[in-house]
Short mmCIF file of C-alpha atoms and ligand atoms in Angstrom, two decimals:
data_model
loop_
_atom_site.label_atom_id
_atom_site.label_comp_id
_atom_site.label_asym_id
_atom_site.label_seq_id
_atom_site.Cartn_x
_atom_site.Cartn_y
_atom_site.Cartn_z
CA MET A 1 -97.86 2.81 -7.95
CA THR A 2 -96.50 1.66 -4.60
CA GLN A 3 -98.69 0.88 -1.62
CA GLU A 4 -97.00 3.65 0.37
CA ARG A 5 -97.87 6.23 -2.22
CA ALA A 6 -101.50 5.14 -2.31
CA GLU A 7 -101.66 5.51 1.47
CA ASN A 8 -100.17 8.99 1.31
CA GLN A 9 -102.86 10.02 -1.12
CA ASN A 10 -105.63 8.91 1.23
CA ASP A 11 -104.12 10.78 4.15
CA LEU A 12 -106.53 13.66 3.73
CA GLY A 13 -106.35 16.99 5.53
CA PRO A 14 -109.29 18.56 7.36
CA GLY A 15 -110.91 20.18 4.30
CA VAL A 16 -111.00 23.54 6.09
CA PRO A 17 -108.23 26.13 6.59
CA THR A 18 -105.42 24.95 8.88
CA PRO A 19 -104.17 27.58 11.35
CA PRO A 20 -100.44 28.12 10.72
CA ILE A 21 -99.49 28.40 14.39
CA PRO A 22 -101.47 28.83 17.63
CA LEU A 23 -102.39 32.44 18.41
CA ALA A 24 -101.18 33.55 21.84
CA GLY A 25 -104.27 34.29 23.91
CA SER A 26 -107.27 33.59 21.71
CA ALA A 27 -108.34 34.42 18.18
CA ALA A 28 -111.23 36.42 19.62
CA HIS A 29 -108.84 38.78 21.39
CA ALA A 30 -106.11 38.91 18.72
CA THR A 31 -105.30 42.50 17.82
CA SER A 32 -104.40 43.94 14.42
CA LYS A 33 -100.71 44.44 13.69
CA ARG A 34 -101.53 46.98 11.01
CA ARG A 35 -102.21 50.43 12.34
CA GLY A 36 -104.53 52.79 10.46
CA SER A 37 -108.24 52.84 9.80
CA ARG A 38 -110.24 49.79 8.83
CA VAL A 39 -113.74 49.80 7.40
CA GLY A 40 -116.40 48.59 9.82
CA ILE A 41 -120.05 47.71 9.24
CA THR A 42 -123.32 48.99 10.68
CA GLU A 43 -126.47 47.01 11.52
CA ALA A 44 -128.09 48.22 8.29
CA VAL A 45 -125.15 46.97 6.22
CA LEU A 46 -125.18 43.65 8.07
CA ARG A 47 -128.87 43.16 7.32
CA ASP A 48 -128.26 43.92 3.67
CA LEU A 49 -125.31 41.52 3.53
CA ARG A 50 -127.35 38.74 5.13
CA SER A 51 -130.13 39.20 2.62
CA SER A 52 -127.65 38.13 -0.07
CA CYS A 53 -125.66 35.57 1.93
CA PRO A 54 -127.24 34.28 5.16
CA ASP A 55 -123.93 33.23 6.74
CA VAL A 56 -122.26 36.54 7.63
CA THR A 57 -120.76 36.48 11.10
CA GLU A 58 -119.25 39.02 13.47
CA ASP A 59 -118.07 36.28 15.84
CA PRO A 60 -114.72 37.65 17.11
CA GLU A 61 -113.18 34.17 17.25
CA VAL A 62 -114.01 33.48 13.59
CA ILE A 63 -112.85 36.95 12.55
CA GLY A 64 -109.53 36.63 14.39
CA GLU A 65 -108.74 33.22 12.91
CA SER A 66 -109.85 34.22 9.40
CA SER A 67 -107.72 37.37 9.36
CA ARG A 68 -104.36 35.65 8.92
CA ASP A 69 -102.55 33.21 6.65
CA TRP A 70 -99.21 31.33 6.55
CA TRP A 71 -97.06 34.42 5.99
CA PRO A 72 -94.00 33.49 8.08
CA LEU A 73 -93.52 37.04 9.40
CA ALA A 74 -97.16 37.10 10.54
CA MET A 75 -96.59 33.76 12.27
CA THR A 76 -94.13 35.56 14.55
CA TRP A 77 -96.83 38.16 15.28
CA ALA A 78 -99.18 35.33 16.27
CA LEU A 79 -96.78 34.49 19.09
CA HIS A 80 -97.71 37.92 20.50
CA GLY A 81 -101.47 37.55 19.92
CA GLN A 82 -101.56 39.61 16.74
CA VAL A 83 -102.97 39.05 13.24
CA GLY A 84 -102.22 41.18 10.19
CA SER A 85 -105.49 43.09 10.19
CA ARG A 86 -108.95 42.11 11.46
CA ALA A 87 -111.98 41.98 9.16
CA ALA A 88 -115.24 43.57 10.31
CA ALA A 89 -117.18 40.41 9.40
CA VAL A 90 -116.69 37.05 7.72
CA ALA A 91 -119.07 35.94 4.94
CA ARG A 92 -119.30 32.25 4.09
CA PRO A 93 -121.29 31.86 0.86
CA THR A 94 -122.24 28.45 -0.49
CA SER A 95 -123.08 29.33 -4.10
CA ALA A 96 -121.87 31.55 -6.93
CA GLN A 97 -125.15 33.43 -6.72
CA GLU A 98 -124.53 34.31 -3.07
CA VAL A 99 -121.00 35.46 -3.90
CA ALA A 100 -122.25 37.69 -6.71
CA GLU A 101 -125.07 39.22 -4.66
CA LEU A 102 -122.76 39.80 -1.72
CA LEU A 103 -120.24 41.61 -3.92
CA ALA A 104 -123.02 43.81 -5.28
CA VAL A 105 -124.03 44.76 -1.72
CA CYS A 106 -120.42 45.48 -0.76
CA ASN A 107 -120.05 47.59 -3.89
CA LYS A 108 -123.16 49.56 -2.97
CA TRP A 109 -121.87 50.31 0.56
CA GLY A 110 -118.23 50.83 -0.48
CA LEU A 111 -117.02 47.91 1.64
CA PRO A 112 -113.62 46.35 0.94
CA VAL A 113 -113.79 42.61 0.20
CA THR A 114 -110.91 40.15 0.56
CA ALA A 115 -111.37 36.66 -0.89
CA ALA A 116 -109.81 33.75 0.97
CA GLY A 117 -109.52 30.02 0.31
CA GLY A 118 -107.30 27.78 2.43
CA ARG A 119 -105.41 30.84 3.75
CA SER A 120 -102.17 28.99 3.07
CA GLY A 121 -100.69 31.95 1.18
CA VAL A 122 -97.28 32.98 2.46
CA LEU A 123 -97.50 36.69 1.68
CA GLY A 124 -100.56 37.91 3.58
CA ALA A 125 -102.64 38.23 0.39
CA SER A 126 -105.82 36.93 2.05
CA VAL A 127 -105.46 39.28 5.03
CA PRO A 128 -108.26 41.91 5.05
CA VAL A 129 -105.85 44.84 5.20
CA PHE A 130 -108.61 47.48 5.11
CA GLY A 131 -111.10 45.59 7.26
CA GLY A 132 -114.53 45.12 5.66
CA ILE A 133 -115.57 41.64 4.56
CA LEU A 134 -113.45 38.52 4.57
CA LEU A 135 -115.05 36.36 1.87
CA ASP A 136 -114.40 32.76 2.91
CA MET A 137 -114.78 30.67 -0.26
CA CYS A 138 -114.48 27.26 1.40
CA GLY A 139 -118.25 26.69 1.26
CA LEU A 140 -118.16 26.31 -2.53
CA THR A 141 -116.67 22.86 -2.75
CA GLY A 142 -116.65 19.75 -4.92
CA ILE A 143 -116.38 18.54 -8.49
CA THR A 144 -119.48 19.50 -10.47
CA GLU A 145 -118.80 17.97 -13.88
CA VAL A 146 -116.42 15.43 -15.40
CA ASP A 147 -115.90 15.10 -19.15
CA ASP A 148 -113.75 11.99 -19.41
CA THR A 149 -113.74 12.11 -23.21
CA SER A 150 -112.34 15.64 -23.35
CA LEU A 151 -110.33 15.20 -20.13
CA THR A 152 -111.73 18.25 -18.34
CA VAL A 153 -113.39 18.72 -14.96
CA ASP A 154 -115.40 21.58 -13.50
CA VAL A 155 -114.55 22.20 -9.86
CA LEU A 156 -115.67 24.71 -7.26
CA PRO A 157 -113.00 27.07 -5.90
CA GLY A 158 -113.15 26.15 -2.21
CA THR A 159 -112.24 22.50 -2.89
CA PHE A 160 -109.08 21.58 -1.01
CA GLY A 161 -106.29 20.16 -3.15
CA ASP A 162 -105.97 16.77 -1.50
CA ARG A 163 -109.72 16.14 -1.60
CA PHE A 164 -109.92 17.22 -5.22
CA GLU A 165 -107.11 14.88 -6.26
CA ASP A 166 -108.44 12.04 -4.12
CA GLU A 167 -111.93 12.27 -5.64
CA LEU A 168 -110.46 12.50 -9.14
CA ARG A 169 -108.33 9.39 -8.61
CA THR A 170 -110.71 7.19 -6.67
CA GLN A 171 -114.01 8.05 -8.38
CA HIS A 172 -113.00 9.05 -11.89
CA SER A 173 -109.58 7.41 -12.51
CA LEU A 174 -108.18 10.84 -13.35
CA THR A 175 -105.47 13.12 -12.00
CA CYS A 176 -105.02 16.87 -12.15
CA GLY A 177 -101.25 16.64 -11.63
CA HIS A 178 -101.04 19.83 -9.54
CA TRP A 179 -99.14 18.95 -6.34
CA PRO A 180 -98.08 22.03 -4.36
CA GLN A 181 -96.38 21.25 -1.08
CA SER A 182 -99.45 22.84 0.51
CA MET A 183 -101.76 20.23 -1.10
CA ASN A 184 -103.77 19.70 2.13
CA LEU A 185 -103.75 23.40 3.04
CA SER A 186 -104.81 25.11 -0.18
CA THR A 187 -107.84 25.30 -2.46
CA VAL A 188 -108.29 25.18 -6.22
CA GLY A 189 -109.40 28.85 -6.21
CA GLY A 190 -106.24 29.80 -4.33
CA TRP A 191 -104.06 27.82 -6.77
CA ILE A 192 -105.52 29.77 -9.68
CA ALA A 193 -105.57 33.16 -7.94
CA CYS A 194 -101.88 32.69 -7.02
CA ARG A 195 -100.72 31.18 -10.34
CA GLY A 196 -99.33 28.25 -8.36
CA ALA A 197 -96.78 25.58 -9.23
CA GLY A 198 -96.76 21.95 -8.17
CA GLN A 199 -94.03 19.39 -7.59
CA MET A 200 -94.89 17.60 -10.85
CA SER A 201 -95.04 20.67 -13.07
CA THR A 202 -92.34 19.40 -15.45
CA ARG A 203 -94.89 16.90 -16.78
CA TYR A 204 -98.26 18.53 -16.06
CA GLY A 205 -97.40 22.24 -16.24
CA LYS A 206 -98.25 25.04 -13.83
CA ILE A 207 -101.82 25.90 -12.93
CA GLU A 208 -102.09 28.38 -15.81
CA ASP A 209 -101.47 25.49 -18.21
CA MET A 210 -104.33 23.54 -16.63
CA VAL A 211 -107.07 26.17 -16.54
CA GLN A 212 -109.37 26.08 -19.54
CA GLY A 213 -112.08 28.40 -18.29
CA LEU A 214 -113.39 30.27 -15.26
CA ASP A 215 -116.57 31.69 -13.80
CA VAL A 216 -115.75 34.91 -12.00
CA ALA A 217 -118.01 37.15 -9.91
CA LEU A 218 -117.13 40.79 -10.59
CA ALA A 219 -117.24 43.62 -8.07
CA ASP A 220 -120.66 44.85 -9.25
CA GLY A 221 -122.24 41.40 -8.91
CA ARG A 222 -122.13 40.25 -12.54
CA ILE A 223 -120.80 36.76 -13.25
CA LEU A 224 -118.41 36.46 -16.16
CA SER A 225 -117.63 33.13 -17.86
CA THR A 226 -114.29 32.94 -19.66
CA GLY A 227 -112.98 30.30 -22.06
CA GLY A 228 -114.26 26.80 -21.44
CA TYR A 229 -113.06 25.50 -24.82
CA PRO A 230 -109.63 24.08 -25.73
CA ARG A 231 -108.21 26.99 -27.78
CA ALA A 232 -109.25 30.26 -29.41
CA ALA A 233 -107.70 32.45 -32.09
CA THR A 234 -109.53 35.64 -31.24
CA GLY A 235 -108.66 38.47 -28.90
CA PRO A 236 -106.89 38.46 -25.55
CA ASP A 237 -107.32 35.52 -23.20
CA LEU A 238 -109.57 36.69 -20.36
CA THR A 239 -109.04 33.43 -18.45
CA GLN A 240 -105.34 34.22 -18.06
CA LEU A 241 -106.21 37.75 -16.92
CA PHE A 242 -107.75 36.27 -13.78
CA VAL A 243 -105.07 33.61 -13.25
CA GLY A 244 -102.66 35.14 -10.74
CA SER A 245 -104.85 38.18 -10.04
CA GLU A 246 -105.07 37.25 -6.32
CA GLY A 247 -108.71 38.23 -5.94
CA THR A 248 -108.16 41.82 -7.09
CA LEU A 249 -110.12 41.57 -10.37
CA GLY A 250 -112.93 39.25 -9.34
CA VAL A 251 -113.81 36.20 -7.29
CA ILE A 252 -113.43 32.80 -8.97
CA THR A 253 -116.63 30.81 -8.45
CA SER A 254 -115.88 27.83 -10.71
CA ALA A 255 -112.98 26.52 -12.80
CA ARG A 256 -112.68 24.14 -15.73
CA LEU A 257 -109.35 22.30 -15.51
CA ARG A 258 -107.56 19.95 -17.88
CA VAL A 259 -106.94 16.54 -16.33
CA HIS A 260 -105.17 13.31 -17.26
CA PRO A 261 -105.88 9.60 -16.96
CA ASN A 262 -104.78 8.23 -13.61
CA PRO A 263 -101.17 7.16 -14.27
CA PRO A 264 -101.09 3.35 -14.41
CA GLU A 265 -97.36 3.07 -13.64
CA ASP A 266 -94.40 5.05 -12.46
CA ARG A 267 -90.60 4.83 -12.81
CA ARG A 268 -88.00 6.24 -10.44
CA SER A 269 -84.28 6.87 -10.35
CA ALA A 270 -81.86 8.76 -8.12
CA TRP A 271 -78.38 10.03 -8.89
CA SER A 272 -75.50 11.85 -7.24
CA LEU A 273 -73.25 14.37 -8.96
CA ALA A 274 -69.98 16.06 -8.11
CA SER A 275 -71.38 19.60 -8.21
CA PHE A 276 -74.61 21.60 -8.43
CA GLU A 277 -73.52 22.86 -11.87
CA ASP A 278 -73.16 19.26 -13.11
CA GLY A 279 -76.69 18.59 -11.83
CA LEU A 280 -78.08 21.66 -13.59
CA GLU A 281 -76.44 20.58 -16.83
CA MET A 282 -77.90 17.07 -16.52
CA CYS A 283 -81.40 18.51 -15.99
CA ARG A 284 -81.02 20.96 -18.87
CA ARG A 285 -79.95 18.23 -21.27
CA ILE A 286 -82.84 15.97 -20.25
CA LEU A 287 -85.37 18.73 -20.93
CA ARG A 288 -83.63 19.83 -24.12
CA ARG A 289 -84.22 16.37 -25.54
CA GLY A 290 -87.94 16.76 -24.85
CA ALA A 291 -88.11 14.38 -21.90
CA THR A 292 -90.37 15.78 -19.19
CA PRO A 293 -90.29 13.52 -16.12
CA ALA A 294 -93.03 14.52 -13.68
CA VAL A 295 -90.48 15.05 -10.91
CA LEU A 296 -86.96 16.35 -11.61
CA ARG A 297 -85.37 17.63 -8.40
CA LEU A 298 -81.80 18.81 -7.91
CA TYR A 299 -80.45 19.46 -4.39
CA ASP A 300 -77.28 21.33 -3.53
CA SER A 301 -74.77 19.51 -1.33
CA ILE A 302 -76.12 20.99 1.94
CA GLU A 303 -79.72 20.01 1.17
CA SER A 304 -78.59 16.61 -0.16
CA GLU A 305 -76.88 15.88 3.14
CA ARG A 306 -79.75 17.25 5.24
CA ASN A 307 -82.37 15.16 3.43
CA TYR A 308 -80.52 12.03 2.32
CA HIS A 309 -77.41 11.73 4.57
CA LEU A 310 -75.01 10.55 1.85
CA GLY A 311 -71.98 11.79 3.77
CA ASP A 312 -69.94 12.55 0.62
CA GLY A 313 -70.78 16.19 -0.16
CA ARG A 314 -72.31 15.29 -3.53
CA CYS A 315 -75.54 16.67 -5.05
CA VAL A 316 -78.65 14.52 -5.40
CA VAL A 317 -80.99 14.42 -8.40
CA LEU A 318 -84.34 12.65 -7.98
CA VAL A 319 -86.40 11.61 -10.99
CA LEU A 320 -89.92 10.19 -11.09
CA ASP A 321 -92.14 9.80 -14.08
CA GLU A 322 -95.67 8.44 -14.26
CA GLY A 323 -98.13 7.59 -17.00
CA ASP A 324 -98.27 5.29 -20.00
CA PRO A 325 -95.40 2.75 -19.74
CA ALA A 326 -94.39 3.23 -23.38
CA ILE A 327 -93.81 6.93 -22.78
CA ILE A 328 -92.24 6.85 -19.33
CA ASP A 329 -89.77 4.13 -20.35
CA GLY A 330 -88.57 6.45 -23.13
CA VAL A 331 -88.28 9.37 -20.70
CA MET A 332 -86.29 7.31 -18.20
CA ASN A 333 -83.95 6.10 -20.96
CA VAL A 334 -83.16 9.73 -21.78
CA VAL A 335 -82.60 10.42 -18.06
CA ALA A 336 -80.17 7.48 -17.79
CA ASP A 337 -78.30 8.62 -20.95
CA GLU A 338 -77.85 12.13 -19.63
CA ALA A 339 -76.91 10.91 -16.16
CA ARG A 340 -74.09 8.89 -17.74
CA ALA A 341 -73.00 11.91 -19.79
CA ALA A 342 -72.84 13.98 -16.58
CA ASN A 343 -70.80 11.28 -14.74
CA ALA A 344 -73.63 10.84 -12.25
CA SER A 345 -73.52 7.84 -9.92
CA PRO A 346 -76.72 5.85 -9.49
CA LEU A 347 -78.28 5.90 -6.02
CA ASP A 348 -80.98 3.72 -4.50
CA ALA A 349 -84.31 4.78 -6.07
CA ALA A 350 -85.80 4.27 -2.59
CA LEU A 351 -84.68 7.86 -1.95
CA LEU A 352 -87.86 8.77 -3.83
CA ASP A 353 -89.86 7.02 -1.11
CA VAL A 354 -88.15 9.22 1.49
CA TRP A 355 -89.11 12.33 -0.46
CA LEU A 356 -92.68 11.17 -1.19
CA ALA A 357 -93.26 10.34 2.48
CA LYS A 358 -92.46 13.85 3.68
CA ARG A 359 -93.06 16.10 0.72
CA ASN A 360 -96.16 17.70 2.28
CA ASP A 361 -94.81 17.75 5.83
CA VAL A 362 -94.79 21.36 7.06
CA ALA A 363 -94.32 20.70 10.79
CA ALA A 364 -90.79 22.16 10.89
CA LEU A 365 -92.10 25.65 10.14
CA GLU A 366 -94.08 25.97 13.37
CA GLN A 367 -91.29 24.36 15.43
CA LEU A 368 -88.66 26.79 14.16
CA ILE A 369 -90.84 29.91 14.37
CA SER A 370 -91.93 28.99 17.91
CA ARG A 371 -88.24 29.00 18.84
CA GLY A 372 -87.88 32.59 17.61
CA LEU A 373 -86.42 31.86 14.16
CA LEU A 374 -87.84 33.39 10.99
CA VAL A 375 -87.97 30.85 8.15
CA ASP A 376 -89.04 31.68 4.61
CA THR A 377 -88.74 30.33 1.07
CA LEU A 378 -87.49 32.33 -1.88
CA GLU A 379 -88.26 31.19 -5.39
CA VAL A 380 -85.86 32.06 -8.18
CA SER A 381 -86.56 31.70 -11.87
CA GLY A 382 -83.98 32.13 -14.60
CA ARG A 383 -83.05 31.11 -18.14
CA TRP A 384 -80.80 28.08 -18.42
CA SER A 385 -78.03 30.23 -19.87
CA VAL A 386 -77.75 32.29 -16.67
CA LEU A 387 -78.98 29.82 -14.06
CA SER A 388 -75.62 28.62 -12.74
CA GLY A 389 -74.69 32.25 -11.99
CA VAL A 390 -77.87 33.07 -10.06
C1 FAD B 1 -96.02 24.97 3.69
C2 FAD B 1 -96.45 25.64 2.42
C3 FAD B 1 -96.05 25.13 1.21
C4 FAD B 1 -96.44 25.76 0.02
N1 FAD B 1 -96.08 25.19 -1.17
C5 FAD B 1 -96.49 25.75 -2.32
C6 FAD B 1 -96.16 25.14 -3.57
O1 FAD B 1 -95.53 24.09 -3.64
N2 FAD B 1 -96.59 25.76 -4.71
C7 FAD B 1 -97.32 26.91 -4.67
O2 FAD B 1 -97.70 27.41 -5.73
N3 FAD B 1 -97.65 27.50 -3.50
C8 FAD B 1 -97.27 26.95 -2.33
N4 FAD B 1 -97.61 27.53 -1.13
C9 FAD B 1 -98.36 28.79 -1.12
C10 FAD B 1 -99.90 28.62 -1.11
O3 FAD B 1 -100.26 27.37 -0.60
C11 FAD B 1 -100.43 28.78 -2.52
O4 FAD B 1 -100.25 30.10 -2.95
C12 FAD B 1 -101.91 28.41 -2.66
O5 FAD B 1 -102.24 28.42 -4.03
C13 FAD B 1 -102.86 29.34 -1.92
O6 FAD B 1 -104.14 28.76 -1.93
P1 FAD B 1 -105.19 29.07 -0.78
O7 FAD B 1 -106.45 28.38 -1.10
O8 FAD B 1 -104.61 28.77 0.54
O9 FAD B 1 -105.37 30.64 -0.98
P2 FAD B 1 -105.40 31.82 0.11
O10 FAD B 1 -104.11 31.86 0.86
O11 FAD B 1 -106.64 31.75 0.89
O12 FAD B 1 -105.48 33.08 -0.86
C14 FAD B 1 -104.38 33.43 -1.64
C15 FAD B 1 -104.79 34.54 -2.62
O13 FAD B 1 -105.78 34.05 -3.51
C16 FAD B 1 -106.97 34.83 -3.42
N5 FAD B 1 -108.10 33.91 -3.56
C17 FAD B 1 -108.36 32.78 -2.86
N6 FAD B 1 -109.47 32.20 -3.32
C18 FAD B 1 -109.93 32.98 -4.33
C19 FAD B 1 -111.05 32.91 -5.21
N7 FAD B 1 -111.95 31.92 -5.16
N8 FAD B 1 -111.20 33.90 -6.13
C20 FAD B 1 -110.32 34.91 -6.22
N9 FAD B 1 -109.24 35.03 -5.41
C21 FAD B 1 -109.06 34.07 -4.49
C22 FAD B 1 -106.89 35.52 -2.08
O14 FAD B 1 -107.62 36.75 -2.08
C23 FAD B 1 -105.40 35.76 -1.95
O15 FAD B 1 -105.04 36.90 -2.70
C24 FAD B 1 -97.24 26.93 0.07
C25 FAD B 1 -97.65 27.43 1.31
C26 FAD B 1 -97.27 26.80 2.47
C27 FAD B 1 -97.76 27.35 3.77
#
């Protein structure tokens, strides 16, 4: 591993939600963009809520800031002092027990509850559309158990991604392998609730491949434990029911994730190809042979030029693999074979350093939106047989 990469890993974010863009005026005075009724709370409800979770606040500043996420459209509203929809109160539990008891109280009073982690979602899913309680899960944080023999860890849902990975690497010589671009902005609970994908998913899988079990607080205050063991041959998989459920079926209070030994080495290569289709074919053939480099990125000619300034209109493919040298050498041999078959030209592998240095840099979003532009990302998934036509 290079020195630069090690430094990047220690460049930790704040460990609390990062506001996507400054709110015009103040968060306390931000108004709700959504019209229509929202559920409020009375003094009696507040007392009841605080008996289950002491930290329930009606502070207008906290409510305003907690009632938005990184939805690009909502970032344009922020320029006019608006958030999607204000909560009536924000609850900040610090244990699964508090979460469960709070949900039971909300259930009793018919209060809507919206769970939130890092609030880095880009679709407004953590916005308390109907008011009620914004359940800030960032107080449940940290790794609670490491089983190095079985390669699993138990982690609390409010743990921010960068801190989770940093603690795994520096204190346990392990890695989770989940690297969303929003690593410093998002939490483990949010990854699972959103069925997230990371930049190294070709090797490590998506989050659903990593989750082995969950503790989930249900709406009536019961806590359900799912899975926790490697495999089962009975009945439906309740763990996967909650993966991707975006807080609608229950609140994740703990997760057991599969992890891997900290990769001792990595290998890198970069290539340029005449067309995007040639690049797709090269990637397809690499994967078809069973080689799964952690990073396999293909850029079209516009993005290749914007990021790597080749000046020749060609398409860039970046490859990085990490892990046991015996395995990654084999993977990189397959990559080189298929690059030759696709008439790819080798580029300086230092292009990987360029990508690694800015892969979590999200500064452009605020700059562009502040200038009145709306910027968003669309993800497209397709079978190899139809991909070039998408
Ligand atoms: C610049 C940028 C880059 C991004 N890159 C990626 C990427 O590479 N890959 C990717 O997958 N996503 C990416 N995202 C989207 C976002 O970061 C992910 O969806 C992330 O998993 C959300 O986590 P969070 O903690 O911020 O969740 P939040 O935004 O707080 O919540 C998201 C949803 O999860 C629910 N939720 C949160 N915590 C819990 C819990 N404990 N129990 C139950 N439900 C819960 C919320 O109710 C909501 O429905 C990116 C976002 C930004 C802004």
